[in-house]
Amino acid sequence: MFVAKSIAADHKDLIHDVSYDFHGRRMATCSSDQSVKVWDKGDDGEWHCTASWKTHSGSVWRVTWAHPEFGQVLASCSFDRTAAVWEEIVGESNDKQRGQSHWIKRTTLVDSRTSVTDVKFAPKHMGLMLTTCSADGVVRIYEAPDVMNLSQWSLQHEISCKLSCSCISWNPSSSRAHPPMIAVGSDDSNITYSGKVQIYEYNENTRKYAKAETLMTVTDPVHDITFAPNLGRSFHVLAIATKDVRIFKLIPMRRESANSSGPTKFEVQVMAQFDSHNSQVWRVSWNITSTLLASSGDDGCVRLWKANYMDNWKCTGILRGDGSPVNGSGHAAALSQIRSSLRESS
Amino acid sequence: MEEVDVEPSTTLIPGAGFYQKHLGFEWGPGDLIVYETNYKLQGNESCSPSVHIVRRDEDICSPILRKLFSESHLIFVGLQKIKEDVPSKNKKSQFVSISKNYRSVIRACMEELQQNAGKRSHDTHPVSILLAIELIWNLCEVLFIDAAPAGSLLLQLLDWVRLHKSDVDAKAREVLQSDSPAQHQSYWDVVISLVLQGRTDEARQVLSKQASLRAESSSVFKRMDGLLQTMPIFNPTGTQTLTEFEVKWRHWHEECDRCLQDNTFASNRHLETICKILVGDEDTLLEQKELLSTWYHFLVTRLLFTHPTIKPPDLHYYAQSSMNMFLGPRASPEPLDIILLSAFEFDLHQVIKDCSIALNNWWFVAHLTDLLDHCKLLQSHNLHFGSNLREFLVLEYASGLFTHHSLWQLAVDYFDHCPEFGRVYLELQIERVPLDTERKAIKVLRICEDRQMSEQVRSICKIMAKRALRNNRLGSALSWTIRAKDAAFATLISERFLQDYSNKGSFTDLDLLDNLGPAMLLSDSLTFLGKYREFHRLYGEKRFSEAARLLLSLMTAKIAPRSLWMTLLTDALPLLEQKEVIFSVDQTYELMSCLEELNSGTKHSNLTDQDEDIESTKTELLRLALARNLTMAIVKEGTIET
């Protein structure tokens, strides 16, 4: 049912994150070898590495693209306690012919005292805003007021979560009915603060982020968190990677009084829960239309989850390494096709 | 509806899982990237050098199947346009014809694939899938869309079987064209196959070859010929009622039976077999397994010779038993068999569900369900269920198309006809179409503009503007910015234009600047840029007094940014130094006050000595020129024309 094609990534150490750009024509990979590589998809459909450079002095945990409205911009975060913003410079014609491009560092964000575990750009309708979270339990929101000058970033908000943070996710909804909302997950094993997912909402009046909700039922360490694309619904959908995969529905409750002080209250429902990984789940991610959720677990599998038109969720596919080493130097892209189907072709 | 738990399939990624056991992933457009990693470790020397791109093994990539998608798209759009108020009887024939259109597109595609089959080995897989699809679709057309009643039902099922068992014709041709057909080894196979398909006239024709040879047994052949000739076939358009037909058929059936009892055909075992078939003897029919080749052929043949007036609701009983009898106790049914069985049981939802699972492309279920929904066949359960199912499948299909570099345009029409989620799906996905060329960007924009998707329009224009700006194509950047109606960016680009002008002394993209029109008002800087260019144009056309007026207004109306006043004043110099007086006294006074205002402002300390010298020289020159002009203007205005 699936076909796999491999590309030699040539990182010298573990790859921790891979990120596609908005149009799916470029890709960034980051690794414990402290570097980031950028890949471009050519007209021939093949991926070529167009840049590779050292970005940090420690393992690079995550890399992410800004919306193309802001140009070609990447952000990375690392164990070295910093996050960095990179911009691609239009190169000399020589470089273009060689298929190389240059990325230069626009800024380093050094406010964290511990490893920076996640970095995400906020939805584009909020402007050019970058968010980081760290093991020191602080979520930091930065803004570049002048989108033409990416070396100027100001720290707009510092949210203290009291728990070591592992992941963040912005609600992508740009509807005016929903104020900006960010979910923070924690992998802290602290049992005093048992709710490991916190939801913060921006308040227009106080101009600050305030906690709207803590998901008290999530008591185990959370490794990844992601809002689903909104699709014009009135409620929000949030997927969480913890000891299992959980999908929550957050329904904003109508305010009783006219005053709009205080964050929105939510009714929290569990839409689905999957324990098929039978182990810790490390990553969850939605596809563009939020019709498929993928999760990756300790069992070495990536599982795909889909809801049918009756809103029943089921696993529709599993990916797993076959445990074989890659042959050869890995420079040539190896084309391999595996078909495992429910029915044999006649 | 019962949800049978189907185990999800596992795909193994070669080259992963050897060094580290975790799999990382990221969603891409239509695919997933998967890579070996370890979420618990910080770094480890041993790691896989590769990442893997994984995508669904869909047939979307075959160019011949793409033809299927684009032609069926036309049929789909045509179907949506059928008006609600047409009376249902006419609509049924319309729907049947649309169903036939879809099927002919499938067949055309199959034929093309079969022609190319020699060239590429992995095209055989889609051919068999298309065969199955057409088989199922045809059966659905007979049972659901045409909804044939008893009598016609069997005839249509016979057509269905004949259409999908074309090897009989080939064999028959071969036999008839041989030197002595009666001696051909496939002779009797052909005769029996034709009888099994109810093609009695053709069977008689082939039999006649035999009869002419053996004079002594000709009476036996004549007898068989007689039986075959008199077999009643129901005529749906005729005047005979079903009951009358049934009576006639019974008489004929009894006559065949008598022949068996009398051992009429004992001398020829082949004819005896045929007679047993005519009587509908199950064991004999089962003996013809190889010629029948499928259980549904067996089913239809069985019905032909035992219950030709079968009613739709009774079909499923015979279908189930036929399948069991044919397959035997050891063989288990294939997914295709189960789908056909569900169709015979008139369980439409089961058919759709099983097809969704068994086929790895949504094309079939989406289009078939859409057609069935138009026939109002999906609303039997509850109101929302039917339309939700159709929309769900169409959305799935269209979303799959969107990842393709040219087929995505077809997907737009499908989204347009999904009332609940179509628009928002389109908004989400159209933003992601890679804007490789200006032409493609304009195509995408037109789609968004036609649907008033203003945010998407703005975003796409902004992306293009930004890209153009990065590559220093200011004119392109400006026109995209105007289309995006982005005032802030327009200001930025105007400033870049002006910067360019100060550096090079001339404007680029004159065509664009000269024809800004009302778009100029998007931002103050842009207005200035447009007007400033107009000034230059007026000067070039020697319309000096108009140019002068414009120049002055730019400064006094405060449209010009302060930083450019010096440049503007310097532009005024040639006008001041013309032989004839252009600036009036009042205008000259205004210019002078502008100059003084400029000089009274804070001095820029970051200017080099050399720059400061240049600035003061300029100021001196201007003062001189202004003074000279003033005198000439005073004189001119003071002179009385005689």
Coordinates of C-alpha atoms in Angstrom, one line a residue, chain A residues 30-31 33-37 53-60 76-78 80 82 84 86 105 108:
Chain A
C30 CA 18.8 18.7 11.8
S31 CA 21.0 16.4 13.7
D33 CA 26.0 16.5 14.4
Q34 CA 25.1 20.1 15.2
S35 CA 24.3 20.9 11.6
V36 CA 21.2 21.7 9.5
K37 CA 20.9 20.7 5.9
W53 CA 26.2 24.2 7.8
K54 CA 26.9 24.0 11.5
T55 CA 24.2 25.8 13.4
H56 CA 24.8 25.1 17.1
S57 CA 27.3 23.8 19.6
G58 CA 25.1 21.0 20.7
S59 CA 22.5 18.6 19.3
V60 CA 20.0 20.4 17.2
S76 CA 16.5 25.9 14.9
C77 CA 16.8 25.1 18.6
S78 CA 19.4 23.1 20.4
D80 CA 23.2 24.4 23.6
T82 CA 19.9 28.7 22.2
A84 CA 18.6 30.7 16.1
W86 CA 18.5 31.8 9.6
K105 CA 22.3 33.7 10.9
T108 CA 20.6 34.0 18.3

